[in-house]
Short mmCIF file of C-alpha atoms and ligand atoms in Angstrom, two decimals:
data_model
loop_
_atom_site.label_atom_id
_atom_site.label_comp_id
_atom_site.label_asym_id
_atom_site.label_seq_id
_atom_site.Cartn_x
_atom_site.Cartn_y
_atom_site.Cartn_z
CA MET E 1044 -76.97 -61.59 -43.89
CA ILE E 1045 -77.63 -64.24 -41.50
CA GLU E 1046 -76.47 -67.70 -41.66
CA ILE E 1047 -77.25 -70.43 -39.34
CA ARG E 1048 -75.67 -73.94 -39.88
CA ASN E 1049 -76.65 -77.04 -38.02
CA LEU E 1050 -77.75 -75.56 -34.86
CA TYR E 1051 -78.48 -77.83 -31.84
CA LYS E 1052 -79.82 -76.81 -28.50
CA THR E 1053 -81.15 -78.89 -25.62
CA PHE E 1054 -82.39 -77.92 -22.15
CA GLY E 1055 -81.77 -80.88 -19.83
CA SER E 1056 -83.39 -83.75 -21.64
CA LEU E 1057 -85.59 -81.43 -23.91
CA LYS E 1058 -84.30 -81.25 -27.50
CA VAL E 1059 -85.36 -78.00 -29.03
CA LEU E 1060 -83.28 -77.38 -31.79
CA ASP E 1061 -81.95 -80.34 -33.83
CA GLY E 1062 -79.74 -79.29 -36.60
CA LEU E 1063 -81.50 -76.15 -37.66
CA THR E 1064 -80.02 -74.45 -41.00
CA LEU E 1065 -81.17 -71.20 -42.34
CA THR E 1066 -79.66 -68.50 -44.49
CA VAL E 1067 -81.39 -65.10 -44.84
CA LYS E 1068 -79.88 -63.12 -47.70
CA LYS E 1069 -79.11 -59.27 -47.34
CA GLY E 1070 -82.23 -57.32 -47.62
CA GLU E 1071 -84.40 -60.27 -47.33
CA THR E 1072 -87.07 -60.88 -44.63
CA PHE E 1073 -87.91 -64.33 -43.42
CA SER E 1074 -90.76 -65.39 -41.39
CA VAL E 1075 -90.73 -68.29 -38.89
CA LEU E 1076 -93.96 -69.79 -38.22
CA GLY E 1077 -94.37 -72.71 -35.81
CA LYS E 1078 -96.39 -74.13 -32.94
CA SER E 1079 -95.76 -72.85 -29.36
CA GLY E 1080 -92.76 -74.24 -27.73
CA THR E 1081 -90.90 -75.38 -30.84
CA GLY E 1082 -87.98 -73.14 -30.25
CA LYS E 1083 -88.56 -69.98 -32.21
CA SER E 1084 -87.59 -67.66 -29.41
CA VAL E 1085 -84.72 -69.87 -28.54
CA THR E 1086 -83.35 -69.60 -32.22
CA LEU E 1087 -83.65 -65.73 -32.14
CA LYS E 1088 -81.85 -65.65 -28.78
CA CYS E 1089 -78.99 -67.89 -30.07
CA ILE E 1090 -78.42 -65.22 -32.96
CA VAL E 1091 -77.91 -62.46 -30.53
CA GLY E 1092 -75.67 -64.55 -28.18
CA LEU E 1093 -78.34 -64.50 -25.29
CA LEU E 1094 -78.24 -68.38 -25.43
CA ALA E 1095 -75.30 -70.64 -26.34
CA ALA E 1096 -76.12 -73.25 -28.84
CA ASP E 1097 -74.82 -76.64 -27.94
CA ALA E 1098 -73.41 -77.11 -31.47
CA GLY E 1099 -73.58 -75.34 -34.87
CA ASP E 1100 -72.50 -72.04 -36.20
CA ILE E 1101 -74.15 -68.70 -36.59
CA PHE E 1102 -72.66 -65.94 -38.83
CA VAL E 1103 -74.15 -62.46 -38.79
CA ASP E 1104 -72.70 -60.44 -41.72
CA SER E 1105 -69.85 -62.99 -41.71
CA VAL E 1106 -68.98 -62.46 -38.09
CA ARG E 1107 -69.28 -65.51 -36.18
CA VAL E 1108 -71.43 -65.37 -33.05
CA ASP E 1109 -69.22 -66.62 -30.20
CA LEU E 1110 -70.21 -66.00 -26.43
CA ARG E 1111 -66.65 -65.98 -25.14
CA ASP E 1112 -65.68 -63.23 -27.76
CA ARG E 1113 -67.00 -60.13 -26.20
CA LYS E 1114 -65.60 -58.10 -29.11
CA SER E 1115 -67.29 -59.71 -31.91
CA LEU E 1116 -70.53 -60.03 -29.84
CA PHE E 1117 -70.44 -56.48 -29.43
CA SER E 1118 -69.96 -55.64 -33.11
CA ILE E 1119 -72.97 -58.20 -33.95
CA ARG E 1120 -75.27 -56.47 -31.29
CA GLN E 1121 -74.48 -53.06 -32.71
CA MET E 1122 -75.96 -54.11 -36.06
CA ILE E 1123 -79.20 -55.79 -34.55
CA GLY E 1124 -82.35 -54.51 -33.38
CA PHE E 1125 -84.31 -57.05 -31.27
CA LEU E 1126 -87.94 -57.16 -30.30
CA PHE E 1127 -88.53 -59.27 -27.33
CA GLN E 1128 -91.69 -61.40 -27.20
CA SER E 1129 -92.37 -59.89 -23.77
CA GLY E 1130 -91.46 -56.69 -24.69
CA ALA E 1131 -88.86 -56.23 -21.98
CA LEU E 1132 -89.38 -52.62 -21.69
CA TYR E 1133 -87.20 -51.00 -18.73
CA ASP E 1134 -89.92 -50.41 -16.32
CA SER E 1135 -88.15 -47.96 -14.45
CA MET E 1136 -88.19 -45.30 -17.35
CA SER E 1137 -90.69 -43.64 -19.51
CA ILE E 1138 -91.03 -45.16 -22.89
CA ARG E 1139 -89.45 -42.24 -24.35
CA ASP E 1140 -86.43 -42.74 -22.13
CA ASN E 1141 -86.52 -46.43 -23.11
CA LEU E 1142 -85.67 -45.42 -26.59
CA ILE E 1143 -83.20 -42.53 -25.77
CA PHE E 1144 -81.34 -44.98 -23.47
CA ASN E 1145 -80.47 -47.46 -26.22
CA LEU E 1146 -79.63 -44.66 -28.63
CA THR E 1147 -77.37 -42.56 -26.38
CA ARG E 1148 -75.67 -45.52 -24.74
CA HIS E 1149 -75.22 -48.07 -27.29
CA HIS E 1150 -75.13 -45.96 -30.54
CA LYS E 1151 -73.52 -42.81 -29.18
CA VAL E 1152 -76.26 -40.46 -30.65
CA ARG E 1153 -76.39 -37.03 -28.85
CA HIS E 1154 -79.13 -36.56 -26.41
CA ASN E 1155 -81.14 -33.99 -28.49
CA GLU E 1156 -81.06 -36.07 -31.63
CA ALA E 1157 -81.93 -39.06 -29.61
CA ASP E 1158 -85.05 -37.49 -28.19
CA GLU E 1159 -86.21 -36.32 -31.71
CA LYS E 1160 -85.85 -39.90 -33.10
CA ALA E 1161 -87.55 -41.43 -30.06
CA VAL E 1162 -90.62 -39.28 -30.44
CA HIS E 1163 -90.49 -39.92 -34.27
CA TYR E 1164 -90.55 -43.73 -33.80
CA LEU E 1165 -93.09 -43.67 -31.10
CA THR E 1166 -95.43 -41.66 -33.40
CA LEU E 1167 -94.85 -44.12 -36.22
CA VAL E 1168 -96.07 -46.93 -33.99
CA GLY E 1169 -99.02 -44.80 -32.85
CA LEU E 1170 -97.74 -43.83 -29.34
CA GLY E 1171 -97.14 -40.08 -30.20
CA ARG E 1172 -99.34 -39.03 -27.28
CA SER E 1173 -98.05 -41.38 -24.78
CA VAL E 1174 -94.44 -40.83 -24.91
CA ASP E 1175 -93.97 -39.92 -21.35
CA LYS E 1176 -96.06 -42.74 -19.97
CA MET E 1177 -94.31 -45.36 -17.88
CA PRO E 1178 -94.55 -49.12 -19.17
CA SER E 1179 -96.76 -49.85 -16.37
CA GLU E 1180 -99.46 -47.40 -17.53
CA LEU E 1181 -99.61 -49.07 -20.95
CA SER E 1182 -101.88 -51.67 -22.26
CA GLY E 1183 -100.45 -54.81 -23.55
CA GLY E 1184 -100.72 -53.90 -27.23
CA MET E 1185 -99.16 -50.47 -26.53
CA ARG E 1186 -96.26 -52.15 -24.66
CA LYS E 1187 -95.69 -54.17 -27.63
CA ARG E 1188 -95.66 -51.28 -29.94
CA ALA E 1189 -93.26 -49.27 -27.65
CA ALA E 1190 -90.95 -52.22 -27.65
CA LEU E 1191 -91.19 -52.39 -31.49
CA ALA E 1192 -90.25 -48.62 -31.59
CA ARG E 1193 -87.33 -49.34 -29.31
CA ALA E 1194 -86.08 -51.91 -31.74
CA LEU E 1195 -86.50 -49.64 -34.64
CA VAL E 1196 -85.13 -46.60 -33.36
CA ILE E 1197 -81.56 -47.65 -33.53
CA GLU E 1198 -82.13 -48.00 -37.54
CA PRO E 1199 -80.24 -51.37 -37.57
CA ARG E 1200 -79.12 -53.28 -40.70
CA ILE E 1201 -80.76 -56.44 -39.08
CA LEU E 1202 -84.01 -56.68 -37.12
CA LEU E 1203 -85.12 -59.78 -35.27
CA TYR E 1204 -88.83 -59.73 -34.09
CA ASP E 1205 -90.40 -62.16 -31.72
CA GLU E 1206 -94.05 -61.95 -32.45
CA PRO E 1207 -94.40 -58.20 -33.42
CA THR E 1208 -98.19 -58.26 -33.89
CA THR E 1209 -99.44 -60.73 -31.09
CA GLY E 1210 -101.84 -59.06 -28.78
CA LEU E 1211 -102.90 -56.29 -31.41
CA ASP E 1212 -106.21 -55.87 -32.89
CA PRO E 1213 -106.38 -56.79 -36.62
CA ILE E 1214 -106.42 -53.26 -37.81
CA THR E 1215 -103.38 -52.20 -35.68
CA SER E 1216 -101.77 -55.59 -36.71
CA ALA E 1217 -101.94 -54.66 -40.33
CA GLU E 1218 -100.63 -51.14 -39.72
CA ILE E 1219 -97.60 -52.43 -37.72
CA SER E 1220 -96.85 -55.22 -40.40
CA ASP E 1221 -97.13 -52.31 -43.21
CA LEU E 1222 -94.71 -50.16 -41.06
CA ILE E 1223 -92.15 -53.20 -40.98
CA ARG E 1224 -92.45 -53.84 -44.54
CA GLU E 1225 -92.05 -50.19 -45.36
CA MET E 1226 -88.87 -49.98 -42.93
CA HIS E 1227 -87.30 -52.88 -44.48
CA SER E 1228 -87.52 -51.79 -48.08
CA LYS E 1229 -86.56 -48.35 -47.43
CA PHE E 1230 -83.51 -49.04 -45.37
CA GLY E 1231 -82.61 -52.44 -47.00
CA ILE E 1232 -83.07 -54.39 -43.64
CA THR E 1233 -82.43 -58.05 -43.33
CA GLY E 1234 -85.02 -59.44 -41.03
CA ILE E 1235 -86.32 -62.51 -39.28
CA VAL E 1236 -89.91 -62.33 -38.05
CA VAL E 1237 -91.32 -64.94 -35.59
CA THR E 1238 -95.07 -64.87 -35.93
CA HIS E 1239 -98.33 -66.76 -35.69
CA ASP E 1240 -100.05 -64.13 -37.72
CA ILE E 1241 -100.18 -65.37 -41.39
CA LEU E 1242 -101.42 -61.91 -42.54
CA CYS E 1243 -98.42 -60.29 -40.88
CA ALA E 1244 -96.11 -62.93 -42.44
CA GLY E 1245 -97.70 -62.21 -45.77
CA ILE E 1246 -97.16 -58.64 -45.59
CA VAL E 1247 -93.53 -58.47 -44.33
CA SER E 1248 -91.80 -61.58 -45.50
CA ASP E 1249 -90.15 -62.72 -48.74
CA ARG E 1250 -89.95 -66.20 -47.50
CA ALA E 1251 -91.08 -68.18 -44.59
CA GLY E 1252 -90.49 -71.55 -43.01
CA VAL E 1253 -92.15 -73.73 -40.49
CA LEU E 1254 -90.22 -74.71 -37.48
CA LYS E 1255 -90.93 -78.32 -36.45
CA ASP E 1256 -89.08 -81.01 -34.54
CA GLY E 1257 -85.98 -78.83 -34.19
CA VAL E 1258 -85.53 -77.98 -37.98
CA LEU E 1259 -87.11 -75.48 -40.49
CA LYS E 1260 -89.38 -77.77 -42.54
CA TYR E 1261 -91.08 -76.46 -45.67
CA THR E 1262 -89.25 -73.21 -46.53
CA GLY E 1263 -90.35 -71.14 -49.38
CA THR E 1264 -92.54 -68.31 -50.39
CA LEU E 1265 -95.92 -68.11 -48.42
CA ASN E 1266 -97.74 -69.22 -51.65
CA GLU E 1267 -95.56 -72.28 -51.70
CA LEU E 1268 -96.06 -73.03 -48.14
CA ALA E 1269 -99.85 -72.72 -48.57
CA GLU E 1270 -99.68 -75.53 -51.05
CA THR E 1271 -98.03 -78.14 -48.92
CA ARG E 1272 -100.12 -80.95 -47.55
CA ASP E 1273 -98.65 -81.07 -44.01
CA GLU E 1274 -101.39 -80.69 -41.43
CA ASP E 1275 -99.18 -78.64 -39.23
CA VAL E 1276 -98.48 -76.16 -41.96
CA LYS E 1277 -102.05 -76.24 -43.34
CA GLY E 1278 -103.22 -75.14 -39.96
CA PHE E 1279 -101.52 -71.79 -40.05
CA PHE E 1280 -103.39 -70.98 -43.20
CA ARG E 1281 -106.81 -72.01 -42.22
CA ASN E 1282 -108.77 -68.82 -42.71
CA PRO E 1283 -110.47 -67.92 -39.49
CA LEU E 1284 -113.39 -66.18 -41.17
CA MET Z 150 -73.34 -80.25 0.01
CA LYS Z 151 -71.77 -79.77 -3.34
CA ARG Z 152 -74.47 -77.47 -4.10
CA VAL Z 153 -73.84 -75.16 -1.06
CA PHE Z 154 -70.04 -74.97 -2.13
CA GLU Z 155 -71.02 -74.26 -5.69
CA GLN Z 156 -73.39 -71.46 -4.56
CA ILE Z 157 -70.63 -69.85 -2.24
CA TYR Z 158 -68.10 -70.06 -5.06
CA ALA Z 159 -70.64 -68.40 -7.35
CA LEU Z 160 -71.33 -65.65 -4.90
CA THR Z 161 -67.77 -64.98 -4.31
CA ALA Z 162 -67.00 -64.68 -8.05
CA PHE Z 163 -70.03 -62.51 -8.58
CA SER Z 164 -68.92 -60.21 -5.65
CA LEU Z 165 -65.23 -59.98 -6.49
CA ARG Z 166 -66.23 -58.76 -10.00
CA PHE Z 167 -67.17 -55.65 -8.51
CA PHE Z 168 -63.55 -54.78 -7.65
CA ARG Z 169 -62.58 -55.22 -11.18
CA GLU Z 170 -65.57 -53.38 -12.69
CA VAL Z 171 -65.73 -50.40 -10.23
CA PHE Z 172 -62.56 -48.74 -11.70
CA LEU Z 173 -63.60 -49.21 -15.28
CA PRO Z 174 -65.47 -46.61 -17.33
CA PRO Z 175 -68.12 -45.83 -18.04
CA TYR Z 176 -68.88 -44.58 -14.59
CA GLU Z 177 -72.61 -44.45 -13.84
CA PHE Z 178 -72.66 -41.34 -11.54
CA GLY Z 179 -76.27 -40.84 -12.27
CA GLU Z 180 -77.27 -44.18 -11.18
CA PHE Z 181 -74.99 -44.09 -8.25
CA ALA Z 182 -76.47 -40.85 -6.95
CA ALA Z 183 -80.08 -42.33 -7.54
CA HIS Z 184 -79.34 -45.41 -5.56
CA LEU Z 185 -77.65 -43.61 -2.76
CA GLU Z 186 -80.83 -41.52 -2.33
CA ASN Z 187 -82.99 -44.64 -2.67
CA PHE Z 188 -80.86 -46.63 -0.13
CA GLY Z 189 -81.11 -43.58 2.41
CA SER Z 190 -84.72 -43.01 1.98
CA ARG Z 191 -85.83 -46.55 2.10
CA SER Z 192 -83.86 -46.92 5.43
CA PHE Z 193 -84.06 -43.72 7.29
CA PRO Z 194 -87.46 -43.92 8.91
CA LEU Z 195 -86.71 -47.40 10.07
CA VAL Z 196 -83.16 -46.72 11.14
CA SER Z 197 -84.38 -43.74 13.28
CA VAL Z 198 -86.94 -45.69 15.15
CA ILE Z 199 -84.80 -48.63 15.64
CA GLY Z 200 -81.78 -46.39 16.77
CA LEU Z 201 -83.83 -44.62 19.36
CA LEU Z 202 -85.47 -47.98 20.70
CA MET Z 203 -82.14 -49.57 20.87
CA GLY Z 204 -80.76 -46.87 23.38
CA LEU Z 205 -84.06 -46.58 25.27
CA ILE Z 206 -84.23 -50.51 25.74
CA LEU Z 207 -80.48 -51.07 26.63
CA ALA Z 208 -80.57 -48.15 29.21
CA LEU Z 209 -83.91 -49.42 30.72
CA GLN Z 210 -82.52 -52.94 30.90
CA THR Z 211 -79.06 -52.30 32.48
CA LYS Z 212 -80.12 -49.47 34.76
CA PRO Z 213 -81.51 -51.72 37.52
CA THR Z 214 -78.38 -53.96 37.43
CA LEU Z 215 -76.01 -50.99 37.65
CA ALA Z 216 -78.03 -49.55 40.37
CA ARG Z 217 -77.74 -52.65 42.51
CA PHE Z 218 -73.88 -52.04 42.48
CA GLY Z 219 -74.33 -48.44 42.94
CA ALA Z 220 -72.82 -47.88 39.61
CA GLU Z 221 -75.49 -46.17 37.89
CA SER Z 222 -73.15 -43.37 36.76
CA PHE Z 223 -71.43 -45.74 34.51
CA LEU Z 224 -74.53 -46.09 32.57
CA PRO Z 225 -73.84 -43.45 29.86
CA ALA Z 226 -70.40 -45.12 29.22
CA MET Z 227 -71.87 -48.53 29.11
CA VAL Z 228 -74.62 -47.49 26.54
CA ALA Z 229 -72.15 -45.51 24.40
CA ILE Z 230 -69.55 -48.34 24.11
CA SER Z 231 -72.08 -51.13 23.42
CA VAL Z 232 -73.91 -49.14 21.01
CA VAL Z 233 -70.83 -47.60 18.99
CA ARG Z 234 -68.79 -50.93 19.05
CA GLU Z 235 -71.46 -53.51 18.42
CA LEU Z 236 -75.09 -52.83 18.70
CA GLY Z 237 -75.42 -49.90 16.50
CA PRO Z 238 -73.49 -51.46 13.46
CA VAL Z 239 -75.11 -54.93 13.69
CA ILE Z 240 -78.70 -53.91 14.39
CA THR Z 241 -78.65 -51.20 11.73
CA ALA Z 242 -77.19 -53.64 9.22
CA LEU Z 243 -79.81 -56.18 9.88
CA VAL Z 244 -82.57 -53.91 9.70
CA VAL Z 245 -81.45 -52.28 6.63
CA ALA Z 246 -80.69 -55.80 5.13
CA GLY Z 247 -84.48 -56.64 5.72
CA ARG Z 248 -85.37 -53.59 3.79
CA VAL Z 249 -82.79 -53.02 1.07
CA SER Z 250 -81.55 -56.63 0.24
CA SER Z 251 -85.00 -57.70 -0.40
CA GLY Z 252 -85.80 -54.51 -2.29
CA ILE Z 253 -82.80 -54.94 -4.62
CA GLY Z 254 -83.35 -58.76 -4.91
CA ALA Z 255 -86.97 -58.10 -6.01
CA GLU Z 256 -85.95 -55.21 -8.33
CA ILE Z 257 -83.30 -57.00 -10.16
CA GLY Z 258 -85.05 -60.30 -9.96
CA SER Z 259 -88.04 -58.77 -11.79
CA MET Z 260 -85.85 -57.22 -14.50
CA LYS Z 261 -84.38 -60.74 -14.85
CA VAL Z 262 -87.63 -62.63 -15.30
CA THR Z 263 -89.21 -60.10 -17.61
CA GLU Z 264 -86.06 -60.23 -19.95
CA GLN Z 265 -85.14 -56.59 -19.14
CA ILE Z 266 -81.47 -57.87 -18.36
CA ASP Z 267 -81.44 -59.58 -21.62
CA ALA Z 268 -82.45 -56.33 -23.29
CA LEU Z 269 -79.60 -54.57 -21.64
CA GLU Z 270 -77.24 -57.45 -22.99
CA VAL Z 271 -78.48 -57.12 -26.44
CA SER Z 272 -77.81 -53.29 -26.35
CA SER Z 273 -74.28 -54.11 -25.21
CA ILE Z 274 -74.94 -52.47 -21.85
CA ASP Z 275 -73.21 -54.64 -19.29
CA PRO Z 276 -76.15 -55.40 -16.72
CA TYR Z 277 -73.49 -55.98 -13.90
CA ARG Z 278 -71.95 -52.56 -14.54
CA PHE Z 279 -75.19 -50.74 -14.92
CA LEU Z 280 -77.24 -52.52 -12.29
CA VAL Z 281 -74.80 -53.93 -9.62
CA VAL Z 282 -71.85 -51.74 -9.31
CA PRO Z 283 -73.93 -48.39 -8.55
CA ARG Z 284 -76.14 -50.18 -6.11
CA VAL Z 285 -73.14 -51.77 -4.38
CA MET Z 286 -71.18 -48.49 -4.15
CA ALA Z 287 -74.26 -46.69 -2.82
CA GLY Z 288 -74.77 -49.59 -0.07
CA THR Z 289 -71.02 -49.45 0.86
CA LEU Z 290 -71.19 -45.71 1.41
CA ALA Z 291 -74.56 -45.15 2.71
CA LEU Z 292 -74.53 -47.77 5.58
CA PRO Z 293 -71.68 -46.19 7.67
CA LEU Z 294 -73.64 -42.91 7.48
CA LEU Z 295 -76.83 -44.60 8.55
CA THR Z 296 -75.06 -46.37 11.38
CA ALA Z 297 -73.43 -43.17 12.76
CA TYR Z 298 -76.79 -41.64 12.78
CA ALA Z 299 -78.29 -44.76 14.51
CA ASP Z 300 -75.56 -44.57 17.14
CA LEU Z 301 -76.32 -41.01 18.00
CA LEU Z 302 -79.96 -41.69 18.33
CA GLY Z 303 -79.25 -44.78 20.52
CA ILE Z 304 -77.13 -42.56 22.89
CA LEU Z 305 -80.06 -39.97 22.76
CA GLY Z 306 -82.39 -42.73 23.77
CA ALA Z 307 -80.33 -43.54 26.79
CA PHE Z 308 -80.20 -40.17 27.82
CA ALA Z 309 -83.92 -39.90 27.76
CA VAL Z 310 -84.21 -42.75 30.19
CA MET Z 311 -81.51 -41.23 32.40
CA PHE Z 312 -83.14 -37.81 32.33
CA VAL Z 313 -86.80 -39.06 33.05
CA SER Z 314 -85.88 -41.53 35.61
CA GLY Z 315 -82.99 -39.96 37.58
CA GLY Z 316 -82.90 -36.44 36.41
CA MET Z 317 -79.41 -36.72 34.89
CA GLY Z 318 -78.48 -33.39 33.23
CA TRP Z 319 -77.48 -33.40 29.54
CA GLN Z 320 -74.07 -31.87 30.32
CA LEU Z 321 -73.11 -34.72 32.82
CA PHE Z 322 -74.50 -37.42 30.49
CA MET Z 323 -72.50 -36.10 27.45
CA SER Z 324 -69.43 -35.50 29.29
CA SER Z 325 -69.32 -38.99 30.56
CA THR Z 326 -70.23 -40.43 27.21
CA ILE Z 327 -67.53 -38.58 25.29
CA ALA Z 328 -65.08 -39.33 28.08
CA SER Z 329 -65.79 -43.09 27.81
CA LEU Z 330 -65.46 -43.32 23.91
CA SER Z 331 -62.06 -43.80 22.25
CA VAL Z 332 -61.09 -43.81 18.80
CA ALA Z 333 -60.51 -47.58 19.17
CA ASP Z 334 -64.30 -47.91 19.69
CA ILE Z 335 -65.59 -45.63 17.09
CA VAL Z 336 -63.26 -46.45 14.11
CA PRO Z 337 -63.75 -50.40 14.14
CA GLY Z 338 -67.41 -49.84 14.96
CA ILE Z 339 -67.95 -47.68 11.82
CA ALA Z 340 -65.30 -49.54 9.57
CA LYS Z 341 -67.16 -52.73 9.69
CA THR Z 342 -70.27 -51.14 8.28
CA PHE Z 343 -68.62 -50.74 4.98
CA PHE Z 344 -68.37 -54.50 4.70
CA PHE Z 345 -71.96 -54.79 5.83
CA GLY Z 346 -73.24 -52.19 3.38
CA TYR Z 347 -71.34 -54.00 0.60
CA ILE Z 348 -72.94 -57.33 1.75
CA ILE Z 349 -76.40 -55.99 1.82
CA SER Z 350 -76.45 -54.67 -1.73
CA MET Z 351 -74.28 -57.42 -3.11
CA VAL Z 352 -76.52 -60.20 -1.90
CA GLY Z 353 -79.51 -58.62 -3.06
CA SER Z 354 -78.09 -58.22 -6.49
CA TYR Z 355 -76.71 -61.75 -6.69
CA PHE Z 356 -80.16 -63.37 -5.93
CA GLY Z 357 -81.81 -60.99 -8.10
CA PHE Z 358 -79.68 -61.96 -11.09
CA LYS Z 359 -80.28 -65.65 -10.23
CA ALA Z 360 -84.04 -65.33 -10.20
CA THR Z 361 -85.97 -67.63 -12.65
CA GLY Z 362 -89.57 -68.32 -13.29
CA GLY Z 363 -91.95 -65.42 -12.94
CA THR Z 364 -93.36 -63.59 -9.98
CA GLU Z 365 -92.65 -66.55 -7.67
CA GLY Z 366 -88.89 -66.45 -8.58
CA VAL Z 367 -88.89 -62.68 -7.69
CA GLY Z 368 -90.35 -63.33 -4.25
CA LYS Z 369 -87.91 -66.13 -3.53
CA ALA Z 370 -85.00 -63.87 -4.75
CA ALA Z 371 -86.22 -61.20 -2.07
CA THR Z 372 -86.58 -63.45 0.88
CA THR Z 373 -83.45 -65.61 0.22
CA ALA Z 374 -81.35 -62.39 -0.08
CA VAL Z 375 -82.71 -61.09 3.32
CA VAL Z 376 -81.77 -64.46 4.92
CA PHE Z 377 -78.46 -64.81 3.37
CA ALA Z 378 -77.33 -61.21 3.86
CA SER Z 379 -78.33 -61.28 7.61
CA PHE Z 380 -76.32 -64.48 7.92
CA LEU Z 381 -73.34 -63.00 6.21
CA ILE Z 382 -73.40 -59.88 8.31
CA LEU Z 383 -73.26 -61.90 11.38
CA ILE Z 384 -70.53 -64.14 10.21
CA THR Z 385 -68.47 -61.19 8.88
CA ASP Z 386 -69.10 -59.43 12.32
CA PHE Z 387 -67.76 -62.30 14.20
CA VAL Z 388 -64.64 -62.55 11.98
CA LEU Z 389 -64.05 -58.91 12.09
CA VAL Z 390 -64.37 -58.76 15.96
CA LYS Z 391 -61.75 -61.55 16.15
CA VAL Z 392 -59.42 -59.97 13.61
CA GLY Z 393 -59.76 -56.56 15.53
CA ILE Z 394 -58.91 -58.27 18.85
CA LEU Z 395 -55.92 -59.85 17.29
CA LEU Z 396 -54.73 -56.68 15.70
CA PHE Z 397 -55.47 -54.00 18.35
CA GLU Z 398 -55.51 -55.67 21.89
N1 ATP S 151 -83.95 -70.75 -20.66
C1 ATP S 151 -84.54 -71.95 -20.71
N2 ATP S 151 -84.46 -73.00 -19.98
C2 ATP S 151 -85.12 -74.07 -20.07
N3 ATP S 151 -85.97 -74.34 -21.04
C3 ATP S 151 -86.12 -73.24 -21.97
C4 ATP S 151 -85.58 -72.13 -21.77
N4 ATP S 151 -85.92 -71.34 -22.84
C5 ATP S 151 -86.77 -72.11 -23.59
N5 ATP S 151 -87.10 -73.31 -23.03
C6 ATP S 151 -87.83 -74.37 -23.57
O1 ATP S 151 -87.47 -74.48 -24.95
C7 ATP S 151 -88.66 -74.78 -25.57
C8 ATP S 151 -88.81 -73.69 -26.68
O2 ATP S 151 -89.05 -72.47 -26.13
P1 ATP S 151 -89.22 -71.16 -27.05
O3 ATP S 151 -89.52 -69.95 -26.09
O4 ATP S 151 -88.36 -70.99 -28.09
O5 ATP S 151 -90.77 -71.60 -27.63
P2 ATP S 151 -91.42 -70.78 -28.92
O6 ATP S 151 -91.38 -71.42 -30.27
O7 ATP S 151 -90.84 -69.34 -28.83
O8 ATP S 151 -92.89 -70.81 -28.30
P3 ATP S 151 -94.08 -69.62 -28.25
O9 ATP S 151 -94.64 -69.56 -29.59
O10 ATP S 151 -94.97 -70.12 -27.28
O11 ATP S 151 -93.37 -68.38 -27.90
C9 ATP S 151 -89.81 -74.78 -24.75
O12 ATP S 151 -90.24 -75.99 -24.49
C10 ATP S 151 -89.19 -74.09 -23.44
O13 ATP S 151 -89.84 -74.66 -22.24
MG1 MG S 152 -91.51 -67.62 -28.36
#
């Protein structure tokens, strides 16, 4: 379970989060929609303690996120898989080693087993034949998928995704969304998915909300969101075809 | 002015953290070995050329002066002492700083701006321990070796000048070189390069970690690191020479 209460965050004079509150129940997947620059990535980074909020509390499975408490931060990060918007693959390692590195270091999995898992998850995201490529040899979409595999491979209880399908073609997008849905229901994963891709949100999420003016406005099921009259919300549902 | 002091304070805190972390497990032996190799292979060709040139130039430059006083036979001693005590350590450190501090600054800087350091954090891998400690250890140990090598080449360069111009034999040259060098020249000369090696890797790492804002930030981290490292090397040299004089003479 992830609980965010009254989160505030400013950068200099720029107010990004202004009392954001959100509860994602165990096993639930929540999508965050919102225009560019509204603070979606910032919210995710606050949850894993990469950014310190100015005020407010975050609880991950009842453990409070507190940047000064290394021990609780460690136990929180142990439960979470994180997909960076930019991928953030370690560019000095092959993508196989990117996955193995996290597993053997952080999760104390033996090397053989880690290797098997790495190949398995890379195959799931359609990179089975590129496991030994370096990140610089991959296309943007391949990098995104490799980063997704790196988040999944640790088989965490909680997954946070920053735009998992951005930069992918519609077919791959749908496949990736299905994969996320499947993983979540199979392992009972709790998730937050930041996305602009309404089809993806539709596939993966139980509920969604729109981030605007530093708070989550209009939360509900996607169908409920689609009914609201707000122009900013309607914009996401405008069918491009 | 306040900014400068804040910067110095931050760099000091960042550097001192090394001494706490270096003794704590997990030890990154693999990383250490890789960076040692990297440090060496990046610097080796450059140091070879510079070391040789240093001896050649020094000998060419001082030979006429010494000849005027009929003291040409002192040349091996003069070159050996200046190279081993001062020129070898400082020139090697400055040259390597240009190569390695900028390299480390760019490497870590690009990891910073592409969120790879954040990714390490999220996986509970301490970026300082994983990235900084092995690099600084490698730098601290590699520079003394590179300096000793540069010193040798410098002396060889001087020999080449003496041989070609005056026909001085190898044996005579070496015996007067060895006779002129004492432990009090060699030990301080090499000892200070541990500090220089530490500075080279540490300053590169520090500016890498501070990089912000895309490729431009990476470039800035690399160049600032070289300037700052060179400056610190010279200041440290000054201080160490002073301390050496107070202690040993
Ligand atoms: N480390 C930082 N320092 C200063 N400002 C920041 C920092 N991180 C984010 N911001 C600012 O906070 C605001 C929200 O950024 P954020 O990355 O969360 O946007 P986003 O909603 O994820 O947008 P996008 O959809 O484009 O990814 C932006 O205006 C950004 O400039
Ligand atoms: Mg974002």
